[in-house]
């Protein structure tokens, strides 16, 4: 461990030592969601208010005990990626000031088989996280009659993510992208003042963009329980549907931003609210 006193959240007073302690305490909850997935580091060596960089290749100076996998790129070249399967690797990653941990929807051993379909809800100003919560609740009610259960988490920034676990070997990203796009376009048609399925900025103002394109083998998502590089150490945190509904009714967007200390205490009390995403088997209906 090095530079433990370095203040990586300078406006909040949260040092690298605090970051390491957070990830140590949340380890048993986050490790199952990181396990066997190609990690993309998002590193902030000088703090969250300074420059950052993404790192997909596992650093060559890694310890010998860090597990890795080979991922094939488009030009058939192979890239060595890190797998964060244990506490020691997690601590090593955080010592590199990788404040945020991003992972794909598929495991490294089956990179073209998504475990989940995701609806990435991104608000265009002046829409905000409460609008995303309303869209998430509509999504829940739309997917239910199709025999699909979704699980919501905060992005740790402005939006929300709704994961639909599948955990079936025959699922492809082509399936999940096609299905999520169809759902997004249906919602856009029925809620034109609230939802858009189009990425272009002119369509997003005041609406929630359902980013169905995240269902792709080349894309990554912020891992549940990961810190985010904001002014405060906010966490991407799972929320039960009843809680999301109650918070939406209260109308206070700040209640939907979960700080590191709350994340640890709630996970220790409630367990992993996102565990079903790793286990629940569901099948996409034919469109």
mmCIF file of C-alpha atoms in Angstrom:
data_model
loop_
_atom_site.group_PDB
_atom_site.id
_atom_site.type_symbol
_atom_site.label_atom_id
_atom_site.label_comp_id
_atom_site.label_asym_id
_atom_site.label_seq_id
_atom_site.Cartn_x
_atom_site.Cartn_y
_atom_site.Cartn_z
ATOM 1 C CA UNK A 1 0.000 0.000 0.000
ATOM 2 C CA UNK A 2 1.297 3.464 -0.894
ATOM 3 C CA UNK A 3 0.311 7.127 -0.501
ATOM 4 C CA UNK A 4 -2.437 6.223 1.947
ATOM 5 C CA UNK A 5 -2.805 9.839 3.067
ATOM 6 C CA UNK A 6 -3.455 11.099 -0.472
ATOM 7 C CA UNK A 7 -6.794 12.924 -0.528
ATOM 8 C CA UNK A 8 -8.581 11.495 -3.576
ATOM 9 C CA UNK A 9 -11.893 13.233 -2.778
ATOM 10 C CA UNK A 10 -10.403 16.615 -1.789
ATOM 11 C CA UNK A 11 -13.674 18.497 -1.250
ATOM 12 C CA UNK A 12 -14.883 15.724 1.073
ATOM 13 C CA UNK A 13 -11.662 14.648 2.774
ATOM 14 C CA UNK A 14 -11.681 11.009 1.663
ATOM 15 C CA UNK A 15 -8.190 9.575 1.306
ATOM 16 C CA UNK A 16 -6.837 6.498 -0.434
ATOM 17 C CA UNK A 17 -6.835 4.816 2.981
ATOM 18 C CA UNK A 18 -10.575 5.515 3.255
ATOM 19 C CA UNK A 19 -11.142 4.086 -0.237
ATOM 20 C CA UNK A 20 -9.210 0.927 0.645
ATOM 21 C CA UNK A 21 -11.200 0.568 3.866
ATOM 22 C CA UNK A 22 -14.501 0.992 2.008
ATOM 23 C CA UNK A 23 -13.633 -1.716 -0.520
ATOM 24 C CA UNK A 24 -12.340 -4.013 2.232
ATOM 25 C CA UNK A 25 -15.654 -3.763 4.079
ATOM 26 C CA UNK A 26 -17.830 -4.094 0.958
ATOM 27 C CA UNK A 27 -15.667 -6.893 -0.502
ATOM 28 C CA UNK A 28 -17.955 -9.825 0.266
ATOM 29 C CA UNK A 29 -20.806 -8.055 -1.515
ATOM 30 C CA UNK A 30 -18.955 -6.703 -4.558
ATOM 31 C CA UNK A 31 -16.622 -9.644 -5.304
ATOM 32 C CA UNK A 32 -19.366 -11.976 -6.648
ATOM 33 C CA UNK A 33 -20.303 -9.256 -9.161
ATOM 34 C CA UNK A 34 -16.690 -8.691 -10.216
ATOM 35 C CA UNK A 35 -15.778 -12.374 -10.324
ATOM 36 C CA UNK A 36 -14.441 -13.732 -13.641
ATOM 37 C CA UNK A 37 -15.276 -10.486 -15.475
ATOM 38 C CA UNK A 38 -12.715 -8.466 -17.418
ATOM 39 C CA UNK A 39 -12.093 -5.407 -15.270
ATOM 40 C CA UNK A 40 -11.803 -1.950 -16.777
ATOM 41 C CA UNK A 41 -9.922 0.289 -14.356
ATOM 42 C CA UNK A 42 -10.945 3.952 -14.151
ATOM 43 C CA UNK A 43 -7.973 5.486 -12.402
ATOM 44 C CA UNK A 44 -7.745 8.848 -10.668
ATOM 45 C CA UNK A 45 -4.120 9.023 -9.478
ATOM 46 C CA UNK A 46 -4.366 12.707 -8.485
ATOM 47 C CA UNK A 47 -7.936 12.649 -7.192
ATOM 48 C CA UNK A 48 -11.463 12.710 -8.560
ATOM 49 C CA UNK A 49 -11.239 16.393 -9.511
ATOM 50 C CA UNK A 50 -8.195 15.803 -11.713
ATOM 51 C CA UNK A 51 -7.486 13.865 -14.917
ATOM 52 C CA UNK A 52 -8.384 10.170 -15.090
ATOM 53 C CA UNK A 53 -7.712 7.368 -17.536
ATOM 54 C CA UNK A 54 -9.251 4.028 -18.427
ATOM 55 C CA UNK A 55 -7.110 0.902 -18.434
ATOM 56 C CA UNK A 56 -8.461 -2.285 -19.986
ATOM 57 C CA UNK A 57 -5.205 -4.245 -20.196
ATOM 58 C CA UNK A 58 -4.031 -5.768 -16.946
ATOM 59 C CA UNK A 59 -0.906 -3.807 -15.925
ATOM 60 C CA UNK A 60 2.312 -5.656 -16.691
ATOM 61 C CA UNK A 61 3.612 -4.844 -13.203
ATOM 62 C CA UNK A 62 0.826 -6.882 -11.592
ATOM 63 C CA UNK A 63 1.686 -9.364 -8.841
ATOM 64 C CA UNK A 64 2.048 -12.990 -9.922
ATOM 65 C CA UNK A 65 -1.039 -13.998 -7.906
ATOM 66 C CA UNK A 66 -3.450 -11.735 -9.819
ATOM 67 C CA UNK A 67 -5.702 -13.905 -11.989
ATOM 68 C CA UNK A 68 -6.004 -12.904 -15.630
ATOM 69 C CA UNK A 69 -7.818 -13.919 -18.809
ATOM 70 C CA UNK A 70 -7.170 -13.474 -22.512
ATOM 71 C CA UNK A 71 -9.849 -11.536 -24.401
ATOM 72 C CA UNK A 72 -9.879 -11.579 -28.192
ATOM 73 C CA UNK A 73 -10.092 -8.216 -29.942
ATOM 74 C CA UNK A 74 -11.604 -7.484 -33.350
ATOM 75 C CA UNK A 75 -8.296 -7.891 -35.168
ATOM 76 C CA UNK A 76 -7.890 -11.322 -33.503
ATOM 77 C CA UNK A 77 -5.194 -9.941 -31.215
ATOM 78 C CA UNK A 78 -5.518 -11.060 -27.604
ATOM 79 C CA UNK A 79 -5.572 -8.689 -24.644
ATOM 80 C CA UNK A 80 -4.744 -9.775 -21.103
ATOM 81 C CA UNK A 81 -7.311 -8.519 -18.607
ATOM 82 C CA UNK A 82 -7.457 -8.615 -14.808
ATOM 83 C CA UNK A 83 -10.004 -10.730 -12.949
ATOM 84 C CA UNK A 84 -10.873 -9.470 -9.475
ATOM 85 C CA UNK A 85 -11.798 -12.719 -7.767
ATOM 86 C CA UNK A 86 -10.458 -12.140 -4.260
ATOM 87 C CA UNK A 87 -9.852 -9.501 -1.613
ATOM 88 C CA UNK A 88 -6.101 -9.314 -2.256
ATOM 89 C CA UNK A 89 -6.649 -8.408 -5.918
ATOM 90 C CA UNK A 90 -9.322 -5.887 -4.985
ATOM 91 C CA UNK A 91 -6.918 -4.174 -2.581
ATOM 92 C CA UNK A 92 -4.159 -4.145 -5.209
ATOM 93 C CA UNK A 93 -6.556 -2.574 -7.740
ATOM 94 C CA UNK A 94 -7.578 0.128 -5.267
ATOM 95 C CA UNK A 95 -3.959 0.891 -4.407
ATOM 96 C CA UNK A 96 -3.682 1.928 -8.081
ATOM 97 C CA UNK A 97 -6.371 4.563 -7.413
ATOM 98 C CA UNK A 98 -8.953 2.808 -9.552
ATOM 99 C CA UNK A 99 -11.807 4.575 -7.821
ATOM 100 C CA UNK A 100 -14.397 3.161 -10.250
ATOM 101 C CA UNK A 101 -14.707 -0.488 -11.302
ATOM 102 C CA UNK A 102 -16.361 -1.207 -14.660
ATOM 103 C CA UNK A 103 -17.215 -4.698 -15.916
ATOM 104 C CA UNK A 104 -18.977 -6.221 -18.948
ATOM 105 C CA UNK A 105 -22.310 -8.022 -18.796
ATOM 106 C CA UNK A 106 -20.584 -11.324 -19.671
ATOM 107 C CA UNK A 107 -17.857 -13.355 -17.998
ATOM 108 C CA UNK A 108 -14.410 -13.641 -19.542
ATOM 109 C CA UNK A 109 -14.912 -17.362 -20.211
ATOM 110 C CA UNK A 110 -18.079 -16.684 -22.255
ATOM 111 C CA UNK A 111 -17.647 -13.127 -23.584
ATOM 112 C CA UNK A 112 -20.529 -13.349 -26.070
ATOM 113 C CA UNK A 113 -23.084 -14.673 -23.553
ATOM 114 C CA UNK A 114 -24.597 -11.920 -21.404
ATOM 115 C CA UNK A 115 -25.729 -12.947 -17.936
ATOM 116 C CA UNK A 116 -28.186 -10.038 -17.872
ATOM 117 C CA UNK A 117 -29.964 -7.544 -20.059
ATOM 118 C CA UNK A 118 -29.644 -3.954 -18.868
ATOM 119 C CA UNK A 119 -31.712 -0.799 -19.255
ATOM 120 C CA UNK A 120 -29.372 2.149 -18.659
ATOM 121 C CA UNK A 121 -31.574 5.130 -17.740
ATOM 122 C CA UNK A 122 -29.832 8.439 -18.424
ATOM 123 C CA UNK A 123 -31.684 11.732 -17.829
ATOM 124 C CA UNK A 124 -31.322 14.736 -20.108
ATOM 125 C CA UNK A 125 -31.572 18.023 -18.231
ATOM 126 C CA UNK A 126 -33.778 19.289 -16.735
ATOM 127 C CA UNK A 127 -34.911 15.679 -16.161
ATOM 128 C CA UNK A 128 -33.189 14.004 -13.221
ATOM 129 C CA UNK A 129 -32.912 10.849 -11.181
ATOM 130 C CA UNK A 130 -36.551 11.030 -10.016
ATOM 131 C CA UNK A 131 -37.641 10.853 -13.652
ATOM 132 C CA UNK A 132 -35.366 7.831 -14.061
ATOM 133 C CA UNK A 133 -37.068 6.252 -11.052
ATOM 134 C CA UNK A 134 -40.476 6.753 -12.682
ATOM 135 C CA UNK A 135 -39.221 5.127 -15.876
ATOM 136 C CA UNK A 136 -37.744 2.236 -13.888
ATOM 137 C CA UNK A 137 -41.083 1.605 -12.192
ATOM 138 C CA UNK A 138 -42.879 1.624 -15.550
ATOM 139 C CA UNK A 139 -40.278 -0.834 -16.841
ATOM 140 C CA UNK A 140 -40.923 -3.113 -13.875
ATOM 141 C CA UNK A 141 -44.655 -3.127 -14.627
ATOM 142 C CA UNK A 142 -44.063 -3.680 -18.332
ATOM 143 C CA UNK A 143 -41.654 -6.588 -17.869
ATOM 144 C CA UNK A 144 -43.697 -8.372 -15.191
ATOM 145 C CA UNK A 145 -46.472 -9.662 -17.497
ATOM 146 C CA UNK A 146 -43.739 -10.929 -19.837
ATOM 147 C CA UNK A 147 -42.465 -13.156 -17.040
ATOM 148 C CA UNK A 148 -39.368 -11.051 -16.409
ATOM 149 C CA UNK A 149 -38.163 -9.681 -13.065
ATOM 150 C CA UNK A 150 -35.821 -6.721 -13.019
ATOM 151 C CA UNK A 151 -33.546 -5.364 -10.305
ATOM 152 C CA UNK A 152 -32.712 -1.677 -9.927
ATOM 153 C CA UNK A 153 -29.571 0.082 -8.770
ATOM 154 C CA UNK A 154 -28.428 3.660 -8.753
ATOM 155 C CA UNK A 155 -25.700 4.501 -11.234
ATOM 156 C CA UNK A 156 -23.991 6.571 -8.554
ATOM 157 C CA UNK A 157 -24.385 9.576 -10.832
ATOM 158 C CA UNK A 158 -27.551 11.002 -12.414
ATOM 159 C CA UNK A 159 -29.284 7.831 -13.543
ATOM 160 C CA UNK A 160 -30.485 4.357 -12.690
ATOM 161 C CA UNK A 161 -29.823 0.874 -14.070
ATOM 162 C CA UNK A 162 -32.398 -1.897 -14.332
ATOM 163 C CA UNK A 163 -30.856 -5.375 -14.733
ATOM 164 C CA UNK A 164 -32.887 -8.316 -16.006
ATOM 165 C CA UNK A 165 -31.012 -11.527 -15.120
ATOM 166 C CA UNK A 166 -31.052 -14.307 -17.717
ATOM 167 C CA UNK A 167 -28.189 -16.666 -16.822
ATOM 168 C CA UNK A 168 -28.802 -18.974 -19.784
ATOM 169 C CA UNK A 169 -26.043 -20.292 -22.029
ATOM 170 C CA UNK A 170 -28.081 -19.775 -25.195
ATOM 171 C CA UNK A 171 -28.596 -16.016 -24.665
ATOM 172 C CA UNK A 172 -26.730 -13.692 -27.051
ATOM 173 C CA UNK A 173 -26.090 -9.951 -27.082
ATOM 174 C CA UNK A 174 -28.029 -9.830 -30.338
ATOM 175 C CA UNK A 175 -31.061 -11.101 -28.397
ATOM 176 C CA UNK A 176 -30.707 -8.662 -25.506
ATOM 177 C CA UNK A 177 -30.006 -5.657 -27.717
ATOM 178 C CA UNK A 178 -32.988 -6.395 -29.958
ATOM 179 C CA UNK A 179 -35.325 -6.922 -27.011
ATOM 180 C CA UNK A 180 -34.165 -3.892 -25.013
ATOM 181 C CA UNK A 181 -34.426 -1.670 -28.086
ATOM 182 C CA UNK A 182 -37.982 -2.841 -28.737
ATOM 183 C CA UNK A 183 -38.960 -2.119 -25.132
ATOM 184 C CA UNK A 184 -37.306 1.316 -25.253
ATOM 185 C CA UNK A 185 -39.146 2.202 -28.468
ATOM 186 C CA UNK A 186 -42.491 1.012 -27.068
ATOM 187 C CA UNK A 187 -41.958 3.194 -24.009
ATOM 188 C CA UNK A 188 -40.940 6.136 -26.188
ATOM 189 C CA UNK A 189 -44.182 5.741 -28.148
ATOM 190 C CA UNK A 190 -46.353 5.518 -25.040
ATOM 191 C CA UNK A 191 -44.518 8.097 -22.906
ATOM 192 C CA UNK A 192 -43.144 10.587 -25.455
ATOM 193 C CA UNK A 193 -42.749 13.393 -22.919
ATOM 194 C CA UNK A 194 -40.812 11.206 -20.489
ATOM 195 C CA UNK A 195 -38.797 8.670 -22.530
ATOM 196 C CA UNK A 196 -36.603 8.607 -25.609
ATOM 197 C CA UNK A 197 -34.878 5.662 -27.255
ATOM 198 C CA UNK A 198 -32.722 7.995 -29.380
ATOM 199 C CA UNK A 199 -29.181 8.916 -28.371
ATOM 200 C CA UNK A 200 -29.005 12.278 -30.202
ATOM 201 C CA UNK A 201 -28.958 15.191 -27.746
ATOM 202 C CA UNK A 202 -31.840 17.030 -29.377
ATOM 203 C CA UNK A 203 -34.182 14.168 -28.407
ATOM 204 C CA UNK A 204 -32.902 13.827 -24.842
ATOM 205 C CA UNK A 205 -33.627 17.231 -23.347
ATOM 206 C CA UNK A 206 -36.092 16.851 -20.485
ATOM 207 C CA UNK A 207 -36.466 13.115 -21.120
ATOM 208 C CA UNK A 208 -34.919 9.877 -19.890
ATOM 209 C CA UNK A 209 -32.810 8.162 -22.525
ATOM 210 C CA UNK A 210 -33.055 4.369 -22.335
ATOM 211 C CA UNK A 211 -29.620 3.371 -23.535
ATOM 212 C CA UNK A 212 -30.330 -0.078 -24.983
ATOM 213 C CA UNK A 213 -26.968 -0.040 -26.792
ATOM 214 C CA UNK A 214 -25.242 -0.983 -23.529
ATOM 215 C CA UNK A 215 -26.292 -4.552 -24.337
ATOM 216 C CA UNK A 216 -23.092 -5.187 -26.267
ATOM 217 C CA UNK A 217 -20.071 -7.402 -25.645
ATOM 218 C CA UNK A 218 -17.733 -4.394 -26.040
ATOM 219 C CA UNK A 219 -19.497 -2.218 -23.471
ATOM 220 C CA UNK A 220 -19.056 -2.119 -19.709
ATOM 221 C CA UNK A 221 -21.219 -0.988 -16.801
ATOM 222 C CA UNK A 222 -20.254 0.424 -13.430
ATOM 223 C CA UNK A 223 -20.208 -2.518 -11.037
ATOM 224 C CA UNK A 224 -22.777 -2.561 -8.271
ATOM 225 C CA UNK A 225 -21.190 -1.294 -4.990
ATOM 226 C CA UNK A 226 -18.439 0.558 -6.871
ATOM 227 C CA UNK A 227 -17.582 4.067 -5.758
ATOM 228 C CA UNK A 228 -18.111 6.880 -8.265
ATOM 229 C CA UNK A 229 -15.747 9.767 -8.875
ATOM 230 C CA UNK A 230 -17.980 12.614 -7.774
ATOM 231 C CA UNK A 231 -17.560 15.410 -5.249
ATOM 232 C CA UNK A 232 -18.651 12.957 -2.532
ATOM 233 C CA UNK A 233 -17.871 9.191 -2.373
ATOM 234 C CA UNK A 234 -21.239 8.044 -3.718
ATOM 235 C CA UNK A 235 -21.834 4.362 -4.523
ATOM 236 C CA UNK A 236 -23.730 2.525 -7.272
ATOM 237 C CA UNK A 237 -26.192 0.828 -4.938
ATOM 238 C CA UNK A 238 -29.128 -1.618 -5.335
ATOM 239 C CA UNK A 239 -32.611 -0.552 -4.301
ATOM 240 C CA UNK A 240 -35.638 -2.745 -3.661
ATOM 241 C CA UNK A 241 -38.649 -1.799 -5.770
ATOM 242 C CA UNK A 242 -40.727 -0.812 -2.747
ATOM 243 C CA UNK A 243 -37.987 1.515 -1.548
ATOM 244 C CA UNK A 244 -37.584 3.036 -5.012
ATOM 245 C CA UNK A 245 -41.334 3.626 -5.171
ATOM 246 C CA UNK A 246 -41.367 5.254 -1.712
ATOM 247 C CA UNK A 247 -38.381 7.474 -2.496
ATOM 248 C CA UNK A 248 -39.958 8.537 -5.782
ATOM 249 C CA UNK A 249 -43.108 9.539 -3.933
ATOM 250 C CA UNK A 250 -41.096 11.621 -1.448
ATOM 251 C CA UNK A 251 -39.714 13.681 -4.319
ATOM 252 C CA UNK A 252 -36.223 14.247 -2.863
ATOM 253 C CA UNK A 253 -33.542 13.301 -5.423
ATOM 254 C CA UNK A 254 -30.784 13.368 -2.790
ATOM 255 C CA UNK A 255 -32.346 10.332 -1.095
ATOM 256 C CA UNK A 256 -31.401 8.346 -4.205
ATOM 257 C CA UNK A 257 -27.690 9.046 -3.789
ATOM 258 C CA UNK A 258 -26.081 6.519 -1.421
ATOM 259 C CA UNK A 259 -22.824 7.492 0.299
ATOM 260 C CA UNK A 260 -20.059 5.006 1.147
ATOM 261 C CA UNK A 261 -20.924 4.762 4.852
ATOM 262 C CA UNK A 262 -24.605 4.118 4.190
ATOM 263 C CA UNK A 263 -23.718 1.557 1.520
ATOM 264 C CA UNK A 264 -21.618 -0.471 3.957
ATOM 265 C CA UNK A 265 -24.100 -0.328 6.829
ATOM 266 C CA UNK A 266 -27.069 -1.201 4.609
ATOM 267 C CA UNK A 267 -25.272 -4.080 2.883
ATOM 268 C CA UNK A 268 -24.203 -5.492 6.248
ATOM 269 C CA UNK A 269 -27.784 -5.252 7.562
ATOM 270 C CA UNK A 270 -29.754 -6.266 4.448
ATOM 271 C CA UNK A 271 -27.307 -8.467 2.548
ATOM 272 C CA UNK A 272 -26.780 -8.230 -1.194
ATOM 273 C CA UNK A 273 -29.998 -6.956 -2.785
ATOM 274 C CA UNK A 274 -28.457 -7.686 -6.183
ATOM 275 C CA UNK A 275 -27.619 -11.355 -5.558
ATOM 276 C CA UNK A 276 -30.533 -12.627 -7.674
ATOM 277 C CA UNK A 277 -28.948 -10.950 -10.714
ATOM 278 C CA UNK A 278 -26.207 -13.591 -10.518
ATOM 279 C CA UNK A 279 -28.507 -16.583 -10.012
ATOM 280 C CA UNK A 280 -32.028 -16.067 -11.339
ATOM 281 C CA UNK A 281 -32.666 -17.833 -14.657
ATOM 282 C CA UNK A 282 -35.101 -16.159 -17.044
ATOM 283 C CA UNK A 283 -35.843 -16.443 -20.729
ATOM 284 C CA UNK A 284 -36.566 -13.601 -23.108
ATOM 285 C CA UNK A 285 -39.958 -14.068 -24.788
ATOM 286 C CA UNK A 286 -40.111 -14.006 -28.567
ATOM 287 C CA UNK A 287 -40.897 -10.593 -29.975
#
